[in-house]
mmCIF file of C-alpha atoms and ligand atoms in Angstrom:
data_model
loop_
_atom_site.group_PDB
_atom_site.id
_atom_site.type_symbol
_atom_site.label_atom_id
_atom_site.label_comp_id
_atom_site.label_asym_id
_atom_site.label_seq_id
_atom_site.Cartn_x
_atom_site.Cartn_y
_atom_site.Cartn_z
ATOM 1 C CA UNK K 1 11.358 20.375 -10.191
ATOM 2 C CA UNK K 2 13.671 19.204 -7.968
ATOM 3 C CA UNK K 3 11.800 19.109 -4.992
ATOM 4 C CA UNK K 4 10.418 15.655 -6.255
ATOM 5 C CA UNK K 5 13.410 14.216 -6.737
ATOM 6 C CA UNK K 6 14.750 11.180 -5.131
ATOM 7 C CA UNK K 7 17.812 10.301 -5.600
ATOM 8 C CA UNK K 8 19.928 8.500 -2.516
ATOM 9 C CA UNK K 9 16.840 7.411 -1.140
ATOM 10 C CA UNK K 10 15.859 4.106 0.028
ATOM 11 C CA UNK K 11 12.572 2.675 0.085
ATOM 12 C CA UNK K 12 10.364 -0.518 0.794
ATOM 13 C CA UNK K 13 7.334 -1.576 -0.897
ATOM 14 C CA UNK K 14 5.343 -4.222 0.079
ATOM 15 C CA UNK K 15 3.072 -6.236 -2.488
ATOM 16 C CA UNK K 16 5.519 -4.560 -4.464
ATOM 17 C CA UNK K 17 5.390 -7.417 -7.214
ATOM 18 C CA UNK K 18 2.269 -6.509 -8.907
ATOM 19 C CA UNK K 19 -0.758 -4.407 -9.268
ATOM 20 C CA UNK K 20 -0.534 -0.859 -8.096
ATOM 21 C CA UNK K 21 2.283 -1.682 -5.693
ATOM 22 C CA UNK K 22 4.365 -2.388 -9.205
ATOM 23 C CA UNK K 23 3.356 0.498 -10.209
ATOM 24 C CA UNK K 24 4.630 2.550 -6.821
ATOM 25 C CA UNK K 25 7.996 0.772 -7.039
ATOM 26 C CA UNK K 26 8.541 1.393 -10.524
ATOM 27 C CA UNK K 27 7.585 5.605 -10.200
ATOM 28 C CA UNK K 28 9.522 5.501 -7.340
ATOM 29 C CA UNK K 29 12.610 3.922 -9.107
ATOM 30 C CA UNK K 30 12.145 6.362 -11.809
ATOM 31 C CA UNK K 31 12.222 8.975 -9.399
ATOM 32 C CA UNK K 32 15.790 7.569 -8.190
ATOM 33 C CA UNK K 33 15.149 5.707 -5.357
ATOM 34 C CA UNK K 34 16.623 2.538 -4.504
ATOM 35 C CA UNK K 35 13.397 0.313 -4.085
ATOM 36 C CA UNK K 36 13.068 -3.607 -2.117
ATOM 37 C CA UNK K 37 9.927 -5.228 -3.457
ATOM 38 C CA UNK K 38 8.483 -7.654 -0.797
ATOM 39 C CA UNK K 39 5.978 -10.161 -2.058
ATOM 40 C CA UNK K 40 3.871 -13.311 -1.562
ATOM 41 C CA UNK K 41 5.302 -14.996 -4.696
ATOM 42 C CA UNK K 42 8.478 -15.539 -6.673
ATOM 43 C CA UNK K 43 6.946 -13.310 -9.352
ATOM 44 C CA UNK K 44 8.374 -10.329 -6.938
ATOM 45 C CA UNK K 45 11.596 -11.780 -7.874
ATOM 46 C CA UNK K 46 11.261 -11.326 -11.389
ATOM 47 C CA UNK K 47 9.681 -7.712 -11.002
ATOM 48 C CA UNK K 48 12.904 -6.700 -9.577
ATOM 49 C CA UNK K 49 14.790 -8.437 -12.532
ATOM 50 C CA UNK K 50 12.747 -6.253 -14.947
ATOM 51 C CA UNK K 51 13.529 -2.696 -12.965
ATOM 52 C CA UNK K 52 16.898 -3.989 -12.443
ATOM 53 C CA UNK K 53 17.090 -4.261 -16.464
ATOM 54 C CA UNK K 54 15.803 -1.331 -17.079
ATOM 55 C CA UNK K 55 18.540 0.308 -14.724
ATOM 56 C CA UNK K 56 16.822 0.995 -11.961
ATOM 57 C CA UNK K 57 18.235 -0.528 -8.476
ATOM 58 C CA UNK K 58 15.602 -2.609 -7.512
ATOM 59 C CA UNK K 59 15.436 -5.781 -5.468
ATOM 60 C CA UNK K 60 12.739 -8.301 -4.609
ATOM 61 C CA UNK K 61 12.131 -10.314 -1.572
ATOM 62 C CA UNK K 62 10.042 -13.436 -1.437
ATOM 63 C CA UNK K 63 8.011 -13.031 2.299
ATOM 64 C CA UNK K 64 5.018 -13.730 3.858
ATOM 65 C CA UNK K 65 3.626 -10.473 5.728
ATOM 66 C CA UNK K 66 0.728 -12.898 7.387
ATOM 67 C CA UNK K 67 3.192 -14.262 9.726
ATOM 68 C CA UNK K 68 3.327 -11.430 12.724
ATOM 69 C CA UNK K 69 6.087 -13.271 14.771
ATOM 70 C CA UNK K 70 8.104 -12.987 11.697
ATOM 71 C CA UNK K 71 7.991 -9.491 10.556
ATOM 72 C CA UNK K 72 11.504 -8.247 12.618
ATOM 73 C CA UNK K 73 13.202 -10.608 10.004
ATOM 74 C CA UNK K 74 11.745 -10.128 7.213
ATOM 75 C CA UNK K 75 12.116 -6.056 7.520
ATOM 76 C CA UNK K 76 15.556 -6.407 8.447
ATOM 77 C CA UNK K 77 16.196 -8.394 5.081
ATOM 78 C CA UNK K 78 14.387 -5.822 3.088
ATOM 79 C CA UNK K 79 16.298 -3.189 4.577
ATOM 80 C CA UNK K 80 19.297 -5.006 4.001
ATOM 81 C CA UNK K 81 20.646 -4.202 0.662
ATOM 82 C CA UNK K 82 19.617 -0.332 1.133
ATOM 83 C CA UNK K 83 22.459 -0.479 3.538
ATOM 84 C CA UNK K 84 20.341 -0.316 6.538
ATOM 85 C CA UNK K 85 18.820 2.751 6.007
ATOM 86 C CA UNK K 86 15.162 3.249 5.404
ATOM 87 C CA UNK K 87 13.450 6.900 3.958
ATOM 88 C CA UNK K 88 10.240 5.517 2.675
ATOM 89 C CA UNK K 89 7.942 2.580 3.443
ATOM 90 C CA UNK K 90 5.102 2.031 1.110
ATOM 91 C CA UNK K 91 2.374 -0.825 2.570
ATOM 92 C CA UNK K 92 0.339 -1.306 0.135
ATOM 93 C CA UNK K 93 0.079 -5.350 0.054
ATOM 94 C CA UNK K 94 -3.573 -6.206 0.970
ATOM 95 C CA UNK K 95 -5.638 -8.926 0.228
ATOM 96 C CA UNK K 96 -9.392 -9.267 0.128
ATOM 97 C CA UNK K 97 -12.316 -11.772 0.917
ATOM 98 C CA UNK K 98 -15.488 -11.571 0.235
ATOM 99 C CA UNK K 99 -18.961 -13.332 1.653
ATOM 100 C CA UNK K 100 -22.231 -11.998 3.250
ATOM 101 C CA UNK K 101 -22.253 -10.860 6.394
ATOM 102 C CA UNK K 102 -23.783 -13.997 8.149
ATOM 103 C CA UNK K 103 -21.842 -16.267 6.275
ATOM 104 C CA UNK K 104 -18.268 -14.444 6.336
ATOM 105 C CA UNK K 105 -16.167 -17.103 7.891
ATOM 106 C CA UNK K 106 -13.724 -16.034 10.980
ATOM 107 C CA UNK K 107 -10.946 -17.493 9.610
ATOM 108 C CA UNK K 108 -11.005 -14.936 6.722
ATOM 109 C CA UNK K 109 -11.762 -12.073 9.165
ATOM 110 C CA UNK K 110 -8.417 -13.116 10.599
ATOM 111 C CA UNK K 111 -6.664 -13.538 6.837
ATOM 112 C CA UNK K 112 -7.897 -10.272 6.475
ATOM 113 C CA UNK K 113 -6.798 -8.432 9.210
ATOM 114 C CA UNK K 114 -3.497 -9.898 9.270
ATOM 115 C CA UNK K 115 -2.090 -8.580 6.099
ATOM 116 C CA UNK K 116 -3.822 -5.309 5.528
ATOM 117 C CA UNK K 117 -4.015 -3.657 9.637
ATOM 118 C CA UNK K 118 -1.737 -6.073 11.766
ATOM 119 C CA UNK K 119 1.410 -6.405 9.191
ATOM 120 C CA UNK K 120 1.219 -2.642 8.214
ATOM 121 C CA UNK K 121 1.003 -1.532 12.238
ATOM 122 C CA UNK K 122 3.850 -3.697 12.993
ATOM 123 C CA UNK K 123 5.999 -2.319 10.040
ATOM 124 C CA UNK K 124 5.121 1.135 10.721
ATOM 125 C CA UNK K 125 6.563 0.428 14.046
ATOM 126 C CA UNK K 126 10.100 -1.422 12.692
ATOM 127 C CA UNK K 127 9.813 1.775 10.140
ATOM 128 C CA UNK K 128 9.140 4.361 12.555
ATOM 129 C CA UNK K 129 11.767 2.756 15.423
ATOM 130 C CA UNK K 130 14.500 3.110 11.964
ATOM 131 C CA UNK K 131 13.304 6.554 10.810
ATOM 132 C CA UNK K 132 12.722 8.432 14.372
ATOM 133 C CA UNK K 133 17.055 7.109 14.649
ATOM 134 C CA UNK K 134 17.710 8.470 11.565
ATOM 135 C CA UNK K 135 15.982 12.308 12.299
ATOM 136 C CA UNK K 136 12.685 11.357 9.629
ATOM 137 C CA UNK K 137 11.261 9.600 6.836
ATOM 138 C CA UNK K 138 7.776 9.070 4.982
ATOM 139 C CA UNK K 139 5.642 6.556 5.628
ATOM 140 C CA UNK K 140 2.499 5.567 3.017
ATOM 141 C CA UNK K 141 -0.167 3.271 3.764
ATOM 142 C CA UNK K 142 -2.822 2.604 1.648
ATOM 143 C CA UNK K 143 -6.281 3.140 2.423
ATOM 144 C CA UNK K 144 -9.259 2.662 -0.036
ATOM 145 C CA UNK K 145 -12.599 3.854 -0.622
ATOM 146 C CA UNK K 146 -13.937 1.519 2.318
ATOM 147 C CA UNK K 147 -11.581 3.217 4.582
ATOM 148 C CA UNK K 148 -15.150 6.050 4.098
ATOM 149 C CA UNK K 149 -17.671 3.422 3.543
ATOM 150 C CA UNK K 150 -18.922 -0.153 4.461
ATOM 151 C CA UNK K 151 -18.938 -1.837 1.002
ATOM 152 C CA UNK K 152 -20.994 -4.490 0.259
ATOM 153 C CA UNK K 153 -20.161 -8.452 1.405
ATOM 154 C CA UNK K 154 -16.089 -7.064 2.087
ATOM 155 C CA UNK K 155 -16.877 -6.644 6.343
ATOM 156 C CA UNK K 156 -13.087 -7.357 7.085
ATOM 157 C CA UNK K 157 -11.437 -5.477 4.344
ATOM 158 C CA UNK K 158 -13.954 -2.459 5.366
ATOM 159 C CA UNK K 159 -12.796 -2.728 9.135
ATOM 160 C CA UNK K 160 -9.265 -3.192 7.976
ATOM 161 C CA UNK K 161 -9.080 0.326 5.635
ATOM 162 C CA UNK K 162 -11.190 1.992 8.223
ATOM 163 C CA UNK K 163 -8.002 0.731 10.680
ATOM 164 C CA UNK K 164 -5.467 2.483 8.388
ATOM 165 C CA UNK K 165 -6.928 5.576 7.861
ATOM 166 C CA UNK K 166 -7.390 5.782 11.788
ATOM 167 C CA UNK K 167 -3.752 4.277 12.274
ATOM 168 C CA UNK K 168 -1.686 6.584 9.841
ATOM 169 C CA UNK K 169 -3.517 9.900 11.727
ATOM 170 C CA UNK K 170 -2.538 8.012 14.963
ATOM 171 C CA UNK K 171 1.037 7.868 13.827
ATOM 172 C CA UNK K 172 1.487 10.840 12.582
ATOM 173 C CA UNK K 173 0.160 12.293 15.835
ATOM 174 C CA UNK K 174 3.029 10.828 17.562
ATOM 175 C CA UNK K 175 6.150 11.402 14.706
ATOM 176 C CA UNK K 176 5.217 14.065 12.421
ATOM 177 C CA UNK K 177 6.771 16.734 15.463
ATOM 178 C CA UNK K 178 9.966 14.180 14.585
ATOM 179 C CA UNK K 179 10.725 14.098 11.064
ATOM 180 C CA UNK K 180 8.123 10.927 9.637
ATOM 181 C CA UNK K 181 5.437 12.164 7.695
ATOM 182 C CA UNK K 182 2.378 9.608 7.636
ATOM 183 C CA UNK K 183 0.051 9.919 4.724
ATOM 184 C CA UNK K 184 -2.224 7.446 3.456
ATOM 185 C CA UNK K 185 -3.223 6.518 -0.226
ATOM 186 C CA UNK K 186 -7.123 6.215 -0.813
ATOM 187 C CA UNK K 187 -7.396 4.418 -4.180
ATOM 188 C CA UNK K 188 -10.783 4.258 -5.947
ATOM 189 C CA UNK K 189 -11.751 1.802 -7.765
ATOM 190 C CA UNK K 190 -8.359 0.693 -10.132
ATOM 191 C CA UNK K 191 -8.543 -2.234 -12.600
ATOM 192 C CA UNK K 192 -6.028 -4.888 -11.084
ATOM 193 C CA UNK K 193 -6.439 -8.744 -10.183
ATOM 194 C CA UNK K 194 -8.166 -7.914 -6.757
ATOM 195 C CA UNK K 195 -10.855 -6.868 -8.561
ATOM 196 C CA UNK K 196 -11.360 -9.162 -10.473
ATOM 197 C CA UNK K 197 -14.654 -10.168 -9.192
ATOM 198 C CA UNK K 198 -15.568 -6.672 -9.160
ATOM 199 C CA UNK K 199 -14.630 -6.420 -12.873
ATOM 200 C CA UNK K 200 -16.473 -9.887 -14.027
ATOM 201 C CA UNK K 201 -19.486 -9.105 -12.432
ATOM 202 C CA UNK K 202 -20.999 -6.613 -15.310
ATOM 203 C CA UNK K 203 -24.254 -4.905 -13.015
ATOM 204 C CA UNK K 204 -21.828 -3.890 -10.395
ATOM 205 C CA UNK K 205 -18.732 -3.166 -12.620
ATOM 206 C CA UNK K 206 -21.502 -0.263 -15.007
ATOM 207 C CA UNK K 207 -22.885 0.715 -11.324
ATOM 208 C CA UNK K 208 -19.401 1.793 -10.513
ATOM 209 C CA UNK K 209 -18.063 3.585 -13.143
ATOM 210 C CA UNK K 210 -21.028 5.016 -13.719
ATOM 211 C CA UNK K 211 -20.017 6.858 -10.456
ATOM 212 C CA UNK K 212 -16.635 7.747 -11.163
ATOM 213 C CA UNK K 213 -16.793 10.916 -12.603
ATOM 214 C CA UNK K 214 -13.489 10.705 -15.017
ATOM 215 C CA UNK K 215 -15.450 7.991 -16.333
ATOM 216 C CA UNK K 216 -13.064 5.126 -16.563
ATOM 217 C CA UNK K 217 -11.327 2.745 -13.436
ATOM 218 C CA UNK K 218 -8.027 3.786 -12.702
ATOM 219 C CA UNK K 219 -4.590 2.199 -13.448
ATOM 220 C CA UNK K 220 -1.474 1.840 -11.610
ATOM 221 C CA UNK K 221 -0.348 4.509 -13.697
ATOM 222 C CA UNK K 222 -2.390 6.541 -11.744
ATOM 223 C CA UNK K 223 -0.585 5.906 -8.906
ATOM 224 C CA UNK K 224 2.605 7.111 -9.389
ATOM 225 C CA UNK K 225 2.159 10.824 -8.990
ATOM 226 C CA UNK K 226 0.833 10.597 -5.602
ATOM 227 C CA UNK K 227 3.400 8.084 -3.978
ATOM 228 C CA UNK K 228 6.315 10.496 -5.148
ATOM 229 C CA UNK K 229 4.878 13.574 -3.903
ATOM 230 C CA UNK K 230 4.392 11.925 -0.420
ATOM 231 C CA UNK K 231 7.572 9.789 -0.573
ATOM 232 C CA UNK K 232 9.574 12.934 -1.540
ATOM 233 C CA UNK K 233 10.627 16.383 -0.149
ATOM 234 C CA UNK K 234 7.157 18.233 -2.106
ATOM 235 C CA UNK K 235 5.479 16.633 0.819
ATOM 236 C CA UNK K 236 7.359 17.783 4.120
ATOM 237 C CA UNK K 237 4.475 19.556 5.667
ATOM 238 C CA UNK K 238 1.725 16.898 4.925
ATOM 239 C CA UNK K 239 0.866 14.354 7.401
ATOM 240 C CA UNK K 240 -2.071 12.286 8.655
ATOM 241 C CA UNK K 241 -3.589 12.880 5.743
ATOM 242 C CA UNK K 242 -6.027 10.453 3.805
ATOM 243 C CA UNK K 243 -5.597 11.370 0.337
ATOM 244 C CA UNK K 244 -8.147 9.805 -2.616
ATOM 245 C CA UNK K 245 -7.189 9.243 -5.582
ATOM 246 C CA UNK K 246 -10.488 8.126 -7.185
ATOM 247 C CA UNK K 247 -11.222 10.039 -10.689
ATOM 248 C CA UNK K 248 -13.369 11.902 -8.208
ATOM 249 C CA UNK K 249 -15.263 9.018 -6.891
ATOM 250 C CA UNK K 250 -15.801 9.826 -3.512
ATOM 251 C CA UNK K 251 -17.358 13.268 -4.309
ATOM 252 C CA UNK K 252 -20.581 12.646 -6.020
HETATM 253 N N1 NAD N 301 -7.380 -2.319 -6.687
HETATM 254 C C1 NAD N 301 -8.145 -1.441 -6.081
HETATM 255 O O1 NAD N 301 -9.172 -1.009 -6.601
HETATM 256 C C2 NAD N 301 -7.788 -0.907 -4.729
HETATM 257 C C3 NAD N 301 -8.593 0.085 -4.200
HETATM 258 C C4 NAD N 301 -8.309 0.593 -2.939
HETATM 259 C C5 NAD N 301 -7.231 0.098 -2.243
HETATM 260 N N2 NAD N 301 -6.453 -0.872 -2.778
HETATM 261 C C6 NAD N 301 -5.347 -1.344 -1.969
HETATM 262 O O2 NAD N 301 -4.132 -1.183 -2.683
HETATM 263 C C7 NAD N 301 -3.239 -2.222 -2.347
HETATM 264 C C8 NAD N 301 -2.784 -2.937 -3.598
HETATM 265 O O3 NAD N 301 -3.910 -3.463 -4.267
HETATM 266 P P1 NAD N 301 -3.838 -4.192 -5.692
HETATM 267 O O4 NAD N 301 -5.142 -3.965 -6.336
HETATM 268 O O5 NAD N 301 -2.590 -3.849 -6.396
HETATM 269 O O6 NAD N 301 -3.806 -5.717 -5.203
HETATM 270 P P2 NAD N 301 -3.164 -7.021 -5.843
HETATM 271 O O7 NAD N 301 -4.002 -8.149 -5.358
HETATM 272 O O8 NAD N 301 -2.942 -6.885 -7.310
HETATM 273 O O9 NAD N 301 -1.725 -7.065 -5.138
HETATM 274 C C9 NAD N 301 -1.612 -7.291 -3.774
HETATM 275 C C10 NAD N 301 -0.149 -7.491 -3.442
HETATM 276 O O10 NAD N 301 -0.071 -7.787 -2.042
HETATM 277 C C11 NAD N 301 0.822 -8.858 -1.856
HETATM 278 N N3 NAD N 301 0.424 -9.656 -0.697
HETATM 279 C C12 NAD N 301 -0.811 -10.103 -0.365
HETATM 280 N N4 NAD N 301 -0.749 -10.867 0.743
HETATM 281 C C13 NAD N 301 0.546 -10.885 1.118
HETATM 282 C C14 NAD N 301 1.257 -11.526 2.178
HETATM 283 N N5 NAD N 301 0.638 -12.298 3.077
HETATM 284 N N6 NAD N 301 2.584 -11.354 2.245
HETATM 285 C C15 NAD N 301 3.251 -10.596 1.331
HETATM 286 N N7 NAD N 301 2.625 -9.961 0.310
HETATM 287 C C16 NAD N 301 1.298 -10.120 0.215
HETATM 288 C C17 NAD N 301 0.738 -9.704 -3.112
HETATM 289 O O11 NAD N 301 1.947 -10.423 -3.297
HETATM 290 C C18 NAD N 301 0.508 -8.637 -4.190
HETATM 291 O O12 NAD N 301 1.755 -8.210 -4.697
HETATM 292 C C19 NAD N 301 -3.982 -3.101 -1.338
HETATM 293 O O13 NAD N 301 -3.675 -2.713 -0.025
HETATM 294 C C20 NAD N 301 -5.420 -2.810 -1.643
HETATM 295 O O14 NAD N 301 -6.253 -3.074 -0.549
HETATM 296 C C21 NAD N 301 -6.714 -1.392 -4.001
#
């Protein structure tokens, strides 16, 4: 069906380099788009290589999205060798601490905060500034299962994914009468290196997936459905929405 189709288009992913956001780069590629990978590391550099060998027109781009004061730059490389011209910004880097409570240091509060609610509001805005210029675009942030609950020993990733649910709704408030949809991606609990932890630690790893009802933790395979249906045309009258995708998680 064609309405999922996107050739021409131009898109940014951020955390693009591994993990799920790999995974959204390399459905979107296969979708047609022309995708810019921004990551922490070099490996984002050799992600791109691999697309790029496979056909696809992919490009990395080494940044750090911590670094507020820095963020004009670094989206105006990104958007560099798409000509300029943005259609779809995926924000899915994120990083995650975790302590108790009492003990959760302030300098990881601000880690925290940084990458996953300051860096995606400010991109939003270099996105949105781009898009509304343009006459529209689609934005996708990603959420997670804390954007609904508290978690346990994660306080600034909780407050963080609560932030980004409220944020994309906020957006979209203000562009969706303008051409930008803004959706956000609610992952459930997916088997990559952030959880790591998660996965090590055997009574809460059987806890959880004893609660997800398709009975297994998801992949970024799973992933790539959803970001083309929001990135692409099949999505034109969806916005502000928070949208799980969670093997059904979030409904037992
Ligand atoms: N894995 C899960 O179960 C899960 C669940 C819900 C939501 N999410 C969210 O999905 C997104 C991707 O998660 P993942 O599991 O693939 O994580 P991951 O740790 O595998 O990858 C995170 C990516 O973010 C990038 N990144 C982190 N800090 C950065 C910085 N300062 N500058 C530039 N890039 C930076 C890294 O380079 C990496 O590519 C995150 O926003 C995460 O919060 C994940």
């Amino acid at each position: 069906m064609n309405i999922f189709d996107l050739t021409g288009k131009t898109a940014v992913v951020t955390g693009g380099g591994r993990g799920l956001g790999l995974g959204m780069a390399r459905a979107l590629c296969e979708a047609g788009a022309r995708v810019v990978m921004i990551g922490s590391s070099k490996s984002v550099l050799s992600a791109a290589e691999k697309l790029r060998a496979r056909g696809f027109e992919a490009y990395g781009l080494q940044g750090d999205l911590s670094r507020t004061e820095k963020l004009p730059e670094l989206f105006a490389q990104a958007v560099e060798p798409l000509g300029g011209r943005l259609d779809i910004l995926v924000n899915n880097a994120g990083v995650q601490r975790r302590n108790k409570c009492e003990d959760f240091l302030i300098n990881d509060w601000e880690a925290v905060l940084q990458v996953n609610l300051t860096a995606v509001f400010r991109l939003c805005q270099l996105a949105g500034r781009k898009m509304l210029e343009q006459g529209g675009g689609k934005i996708i942030n990603l959420a997670s299962m804390l954007s609904y609950f508290g978690g346990y020993t994660v306080p600034a990733y909780a407050a963080s994914k609560g932030g980004v649910a409220q944020l994309t709704k906020a957006l979209s408030n203000e562009w969706a009468g303008r051409g930008i949809q803004v959706n956000a991606i609610a992952p459930g609990y997916m088997a990559t290196d952030m959880n790591e932890a998660l996965i090590r630690d055997e009574g809460r790893s059987r806890e959880i997936l004893g609660r997800i009802p398709a009975g297994r933790w998801g992949t970024p395979e799973d992933m790539k459905g959803i970001v083309v249906f929001l990135a692409s045309g099949a999505s034109d009258y969806i916005s502000g929405a928070v949208i799980p995708v969670d093997g059904g998680y979030l409904g037992k």
